[in-house]
């Protein structure tokens, strides 16, 4: 009998953790064939993209090669982009891979599955706002983060010449005061200090004007009030201009226009507001929400097909209170663990168990300046409020937990040592 094939589409944090565990348990023991499909050749933890965008993190050092990782952990990797799904034949179609000139490197192909897992994450939602797609940077992928970094470095260089400055201060506008927007705002001030210290520019952080724009009444609207107030206070100390209850209605080459007609002029514009699942998910014949998230039951199975699972930001999974599981990294991590057990149960013809989200709290990094957050149960009475160095320690530990999940204890420990050495050997930010 041929081995059952489990195909996971999407090598983000949850997808990579899932195939790693399945590969170790099933792939290496020849109990199942585990296949990961992703359009990119490498993985980087998405919560770190704001650090890639400012050059604080060198993606070339921290990215994980899927091909190399798969060999070590018992699964197969196929590079490709999901383009279609045939549920009757249990096949998915992968679009052709093109080079930079548009020539076909690998033609379109079909891939059979016995069980399919969709872990495609999410992208920013511009809500159809005019001009956003043409004039704003997004931070949904390493490629987009690198594009922002190059633009940022060129803008700082241009402002080194007073005659080429468009505004009295270098202005950056960030729409969306969720975790990505808030952390990027703080990282920009850190980056400007480092660029000045390396002689890259004669500008210092006092000549940087960051506008953080949020339609909700407060920044970090999904988090407890104690955290939002503490982060608001720290951002204002850095010099961030915070605009709450401000809805952007248009973007152009000079900045943003708000609902009341106010213009916010910028040299660099970033859109980090709202999320949606990749729109093509609504074209696969599966039930989806308005934001294209695939509707799944509590066991993370598609409501249309028990052989198809989905989790993370691309899935709409109900909780006991009727609300969907929030699109957070810790939710994807917990769902990967539950789905791993449910897939094992499926292969053994055992009943599946529902996913129950456990809120472990929230942590927000403000570059090297500070960190703020809570542990345990978010806004409940049992939460533990943290700030300063101890909060920074726990924030850094989140990435180490992800590394432990995909690499194991030995390699993660060695990586920590190497990272410590690199702090002395390499510049504190990527300058090229």
Coordinates of C-alpha atoms in Angstrom, one line a residue, residues 76-294:
X76 CA 10.0 16.9 1.3
X77 CA 9.9 20.4 0.0
X78 CA 8.4 21.6 -3.3
X79 CA 8.7 25.2 -4.3
X80 CA 5.5 26.5 -5.9
X81 CA 2.4 28.7 -5.6
X82 CA -1.0 27.1 -5.1
X83 CA -3.2 28.1 -8.1
X84 CA -6.1 25.6 -8.1
X85 CA -7.6 22.7 -6.2
X86 CA -9.5 19.6 -7.4
X87 CA -11.2 18.1 -4.4
X88 CA -12.6 15.1 -6.4
X89 CA -9.2 14.1 -7.7
X90 CA -7.5 15.2 -4.5
X91 CA -4.9 17.2 -6.4
X92 CA -3.7 20.7 -6.1
X93 CA -2.2 22.7 -9.0
X94 CA 1.0 24.7 -8.6
X95 CA 1.7 27.6 -10.9
X96 CA 4.9 27.7 -13.0
X97 CA 8.0 29.1 -11.4
X98 CA 9.5 32.1 -13.4
X99 CA 12.9 33.7 -13.3
X100 CA 13.5 37.4 -13.0
X101 CA 13.1 37.8 -16.8
X102 CA 9.8 36.0 -16.8
X103 CA 11.1 32.8 -18.4
X104 CA 9.7 29.5 -17.1
X105 CA 12.1 27.7 -14.7
X106 CA 9.6 25.0 -13.7
X107 CA 6.3 24.5 -15.5
X108 CA 2.9 24.2 -13.7
X109 CA 2.4 20.8 -12.2
X110 CA -0.2 18.8 -10.1
X111 CA 0.4 17.3 -6.7
X112 CA -1.7 14.6 -5.2
X113 CA -2.7 14.6 -1.6
X114 CA -4.5 12.3 0.8
X115 CA -4.8 15.1 3.4
X116 CA -4.2 18.8 2.7
X117 CA -3.3 21.5 5.2
X118 CA -3.6 25.2 4.2
X119 CA -1.4 27.4 6.3
X120 CA -1.0 30.4 4.0
X121 CA -1.1 33.1 6.7
X122 CA -2.4 36.6 5.9
X123 CA -1.7 39.8 4.1
X124 CA -2.4 43.4 4.9
X125 CA -5.9 44.7 4.0
X126 CA -6.0 48.0 2.3
X127 CA -9.8 47.9 2.2
X128 CA -9.6 49.2 -1.4
X129 CA -8.3 52.6 -0.2
X130 CA -7.3 54.6 -3.4
X131 CA -3.6 54.9 -4.0
X132 CA -2.4 52.5 -1.2
X133 CA -1.3 49.7 -3.5
X134 CA 0.7 52.1 -5.7
X135 CA 2.3 54.4 -3.1
X136 CA 2.7 52.4 0.2
X137 CA 5.1 49.7 1.4
X138 CA 3.7 46.5 2.9
X139 CA 5.5 44.2 5.3
X140 CA 3.9 40.9 4.6
X141 CA 7.0 39.1 3.2
X142 CA 10.8 39.3 3.5
X143 CA 10.9 40.6 -0.1
X144 CA 8.6 43.5 0.9
X145 CA 10.6 44.2 4.0
X146 CA 13.8 44.3 2.0
X147 CA 12.2 46.7 -0.5
X148 CA 11.3 49.1 2.4
X149 CA 14.8 48.9 3.8
X150 CA 16.4 49.9 0.5
X151 CA 14.0 52.7 0.2
X152 CA 14.6 53.8 3.8
X153 CA 18.4 53.8 3.3
X154 CA 18.1 55.9 0.1
X155 CA 15.8 58.3 1.8
X156 CA 18.2 58.8 4.7
X157 CA 21.0 59.4 2.1
X158 CA 19.0 61.9 0.3
X159 CA 18.3 63.8 3.5
X160 CA 22.0 64.1 4.2
X161 CA 21.9 66.8 1.5
X162 CA 19.9 69.7 2.9
X163 CA 19.0 70.9 -0.6
X164 CA 17.3 67.6 -1.4
X165 CA 15.0 67.5 1.6
X166 CA 11.3 67.6 0.9
X167 CA 10.3 68.4 4.4
X168 CA 12.1 69.9 7.5
X169 CA 12.3 66.4 8.9
X170 CA 12.4 63.0 7.3
X171 CA 8.7 62.0 7.5
X172 CA 7.5 58.4 7.7
X173 CA 3.8 57.6 7.8
X174 CA 2.6 54.2 9.2
X175 CA -1.1 53.4 8.8
X176 CA -2.2 50.8 11.4
X177 CA -1.2 50.8 15.0
X178 CA -1.3 47.1 15.6
X179 CA 1.9 45.2 16.7
X180 CA 3.6 45.6 13.3
X181 CA 3.0 49.4 13.1
X182 CA 3.9 50.1 16.7
X183 CA 7.1 48.0 16.6
X184 CA 8.2 49.5 13.2
X185 CA 7.7 53.0 14.6
X186 CA 10.1 52.3 17.5
X187 CA 12.6 50.5 15.3
X188 CA 12.8 53.5 13.0
X189 CA 14.1 55.7 15.8
X190 CA 16.6 53.0 16.7
X191 CA 17.7 52.7 13.1
X192 CA 18.2 56.4 12.7
X193 CA 20.5 56.5 15.8
X194 CA 22.6 53.6 14.4
X195 CA 22.8 55.1 10.9
X196 CA 24.1 58.3 12.4
X197 CA 26.6 56.5 14.6
X198 CA 28.0 54.6 11.6
X199 CA 28.4 57.9 9.6
X200 CA 25.8 56.7 7.0
X201 CA 24.0 60.0 7.5
X202 CA 24.4 63.2 9.4
X203 CA 20.8 63.0 10.5
X204 CA 20.0 61.9 14.1
X205 CA 16.7 60.7 15.6
X206 CA 15.7 64.3 16.3
X207 CA 15.4 64.9 12.6
X208 CA 13.0 62.0 12.1
X209 CA 9.2 62.5 12.1
X210 CA 7.2 59.3 12.4
X211 CA 3.4 59.4 12.1
X212 CA 1.5 56.4 13.5
X213 CA -2.1 56.5 12.2
X214 CA -4.9 54.4 13.6
X215 CA -8.7 54.5 12.9
X216 CA -9.5 53.0 16.3
X217 CA -9.7 55.1 19.5
X218 CA -6.4 53.8 20.7
X219 CA -3.2 52.1 19.4
X220 CA -3.0 48.3 19.8
X221 CA -6.9 48.1 19.9
X222 CA -6.9 44.3 20.4
X223 CA -4.8 44.5 23.6
X224 CA -5.6 45.4 27.2
X225 CA -5.9 49.1 28.1
X226 CA -3.0 48.9 30.5
X227 CA -0.6 47.8 27.7
X228 CA -1.9 50.3 25.2
X229 CA -1.5 53.2 27.6
X230 CA 2.0 52.1 28.5
X231 CA 3.1 51.7 24.9
X232 CA 1.4 55.0 23.9
X233 CA 3.4 56.8 26.6
X234 CA 6.7 55.2 25.5
X235 CA 6.2 56.0 21.8
X236 CA 5.5 59.6 22.6
X237 CA 8.8 59.8 24.6
X238 CA 10.5 58.6 21.4
X239 CA 8.9 61.4 19.4
X240 CA 6.2 59.4 17.5
X241 CA 3.2 61.5 16.4
X242 CA 0.2 59.3 17.2
X243 CA -3.0 59.9 15.3
X244 CA -5.9 57.9 16.8
X245 CA -9.5 57.9 15.5
X246 CA -8.0 58.9 12.2
X247 CA -9.2 57.2 9.0
X248 CA -7.1 57.4 5.9
X249 CA -9.2 57.8 2.7
X250 CA -6.4 58.2 0.1
X251 CA -2.7 57.7 -0.4
X252 CA -0.5 59.4 -3.0
X253 CA 3.1 60.1 -3.7
X254 CA 3.2 62.9 -1.1
X255 CA 1.5 61.0 1.8
X256 CA -2.0 60.4 3.2
X257 CA -5.3 62.2 3.2
X258 CA -7.6 61.5 6.1
X259 CA -11.4 61.5 6.3
X260 CA -11.5 65.1 7.6
X261 CA -9.5 66.3 4.7
X262 CA -6.2 66.6 6.6
X263 CA -3.0 65.8 4.7
X264 CA -0.2 64.0 6.4
X265 CA 2.9 64.5 4.2
X266 CA 5.5 61.7 4.2
X267 CA 8.7 60.6 2.5
X268 CA 8.0 57.0 3.2
X269 CA 4.5 55.4 3.5
X270 CA 3.7 52.1 5.1
X271 CA 0.4 50.3 5.2
X272 CA 0.1 47.9 8.2
X273 CA -3.6 48.1 8.9
X274 CA -6.0 45.2 8.9
X275 CA -5.4 41.7 7.7
X276 CA -7.1 39.3 5.2
X277 CA -6.3 35.9 4.0
X278 CA -4.9 35.6 0.4
X279 CA -7.9 36.4 -1.9
X280 CA -7.4 33.4 -4.1
X281 CA -8.5 31.1 -1.3
X282 CA -12.1 32.2 -2.1
X283 CA -11.7 30.8 -5.6
X284 CA -10.9 27.2 -4.5
X285 CA -14.5 26.1 -4.0
X286 CA -14.2 26.1 -0.2
X287 CA -16.5 28.1 2.1
X288 CA -14.7 31.4 3.2
X289 CA -15.4 34.5 5.2
X290 CA -15.6 38.0 3.6
X291 CA -11.9 38.4 4.4
X292 CA -11.2 35.1 2.5
X293 CA -10.4 33.1 5.6
X294 CA -11.4 29.4 5.1

